[in-house]
mmCIF file of C-alpha atoms and ligand atoms in Angstrom:
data_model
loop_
_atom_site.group_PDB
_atom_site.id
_atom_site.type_symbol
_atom_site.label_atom_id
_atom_site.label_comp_id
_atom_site.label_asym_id
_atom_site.label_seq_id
_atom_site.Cartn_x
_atom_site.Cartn_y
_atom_site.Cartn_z
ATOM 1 C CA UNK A 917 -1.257 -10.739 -5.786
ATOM 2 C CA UNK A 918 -0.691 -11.412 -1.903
ATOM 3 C CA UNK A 919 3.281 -12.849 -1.912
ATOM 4 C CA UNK A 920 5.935 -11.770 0.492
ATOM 5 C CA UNK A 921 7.818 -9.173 -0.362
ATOM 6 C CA UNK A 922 11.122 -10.670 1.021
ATOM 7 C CA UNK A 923 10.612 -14.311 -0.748
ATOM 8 C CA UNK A 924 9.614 -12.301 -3.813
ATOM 9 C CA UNK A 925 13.153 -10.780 -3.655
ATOM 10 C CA UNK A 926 14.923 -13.364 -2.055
ATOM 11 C CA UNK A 927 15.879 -11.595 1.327
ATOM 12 C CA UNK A 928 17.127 -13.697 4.290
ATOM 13 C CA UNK A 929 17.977 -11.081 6.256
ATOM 14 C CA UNK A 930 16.097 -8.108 6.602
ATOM 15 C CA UNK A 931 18.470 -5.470 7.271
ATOM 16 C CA UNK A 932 17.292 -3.262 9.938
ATOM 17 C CA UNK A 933 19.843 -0.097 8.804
ATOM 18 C CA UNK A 934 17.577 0.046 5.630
ATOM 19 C CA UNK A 935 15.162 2.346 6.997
ATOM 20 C CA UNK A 936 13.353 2.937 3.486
ATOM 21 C CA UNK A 937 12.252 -0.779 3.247
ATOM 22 C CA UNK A 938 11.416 -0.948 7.175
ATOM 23 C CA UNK A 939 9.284 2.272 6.615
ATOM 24 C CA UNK A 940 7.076 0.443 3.725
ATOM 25 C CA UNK A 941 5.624 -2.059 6.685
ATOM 26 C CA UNK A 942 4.931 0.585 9.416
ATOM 27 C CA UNK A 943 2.116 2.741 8.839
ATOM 28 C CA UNK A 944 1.758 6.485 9.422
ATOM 29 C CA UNK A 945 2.038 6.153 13.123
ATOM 30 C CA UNK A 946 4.773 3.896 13.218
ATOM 31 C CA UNK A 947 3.257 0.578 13.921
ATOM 32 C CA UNK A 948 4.405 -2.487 12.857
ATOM 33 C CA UNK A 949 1.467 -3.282 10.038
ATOM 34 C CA UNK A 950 -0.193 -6.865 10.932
ATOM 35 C CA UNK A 951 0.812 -9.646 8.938
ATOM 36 C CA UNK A 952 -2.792 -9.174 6.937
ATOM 37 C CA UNK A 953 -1.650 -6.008 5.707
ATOM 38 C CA UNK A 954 1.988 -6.447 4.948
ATOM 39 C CA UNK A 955 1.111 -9.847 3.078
ATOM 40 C CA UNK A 956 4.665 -10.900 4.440
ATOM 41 C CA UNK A 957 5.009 -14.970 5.085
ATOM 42 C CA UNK A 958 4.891 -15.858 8.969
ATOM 43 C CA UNK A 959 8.892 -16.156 9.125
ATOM 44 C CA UNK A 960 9.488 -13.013 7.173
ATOM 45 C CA UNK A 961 7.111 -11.166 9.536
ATOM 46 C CA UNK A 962 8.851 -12.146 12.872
ATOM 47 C CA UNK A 963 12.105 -10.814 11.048
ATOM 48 C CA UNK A 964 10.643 -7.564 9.972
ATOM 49 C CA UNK A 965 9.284 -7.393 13.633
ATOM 50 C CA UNK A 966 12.726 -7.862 14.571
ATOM 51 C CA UNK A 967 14.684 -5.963 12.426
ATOM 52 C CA UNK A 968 12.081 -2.858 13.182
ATOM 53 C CA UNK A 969 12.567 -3.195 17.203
ATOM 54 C CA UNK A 970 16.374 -2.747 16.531
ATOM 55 C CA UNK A 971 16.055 -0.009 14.327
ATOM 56 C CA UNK A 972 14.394 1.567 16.800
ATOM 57 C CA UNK A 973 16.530 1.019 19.462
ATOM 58 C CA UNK A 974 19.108 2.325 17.237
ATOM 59 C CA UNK A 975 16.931 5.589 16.854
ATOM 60 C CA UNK A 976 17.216 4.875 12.853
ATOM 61 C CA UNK A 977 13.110 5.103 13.194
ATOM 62 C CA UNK A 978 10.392 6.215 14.777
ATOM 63 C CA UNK A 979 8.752 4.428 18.126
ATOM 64 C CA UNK A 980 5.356 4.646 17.673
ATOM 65 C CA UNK A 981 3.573 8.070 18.545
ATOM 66 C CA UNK A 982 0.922 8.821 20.155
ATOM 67 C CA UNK A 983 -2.168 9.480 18.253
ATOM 68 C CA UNK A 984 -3.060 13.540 19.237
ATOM 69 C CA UNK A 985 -6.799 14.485 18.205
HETATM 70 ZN ZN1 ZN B 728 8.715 -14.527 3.169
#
């Protein structure tokens, strides 16, 4: 079952204070996931993307880190 998460619940906007939600489409380094992986619809997607840039400007998550070996 591939369906957007946010159509699946109705979201319009995704709301970038929610840092639980946010947190389910970045992966253990912080990245945004790609589309392929967060099964999210092309509009939803570029809202996530959105929503997680401001989040992080707001310091409510993560910037990506660098991978240390
Ligand atoms: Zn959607």
């Amino acid at each position: 079952m591939k369906q957007c998460y946010f159509c699946q619940h109705e979201v319009d906007v995704i709301d970038y204070k929610n840092t639980e939600i946010l947190q389910k489409f970045t992966d253990n380094t912080h990245k945004i996931k790609p589309r392929k992986r967060t099964g999210l619809c092309a509009s939803h997607q570029r809202k996530l993307a959105k929503s997680i840039k401001r989040a992080r400007q707001l310091a409510l998550i993560p910037y990506q880190e660098n991978v240390r070996i």
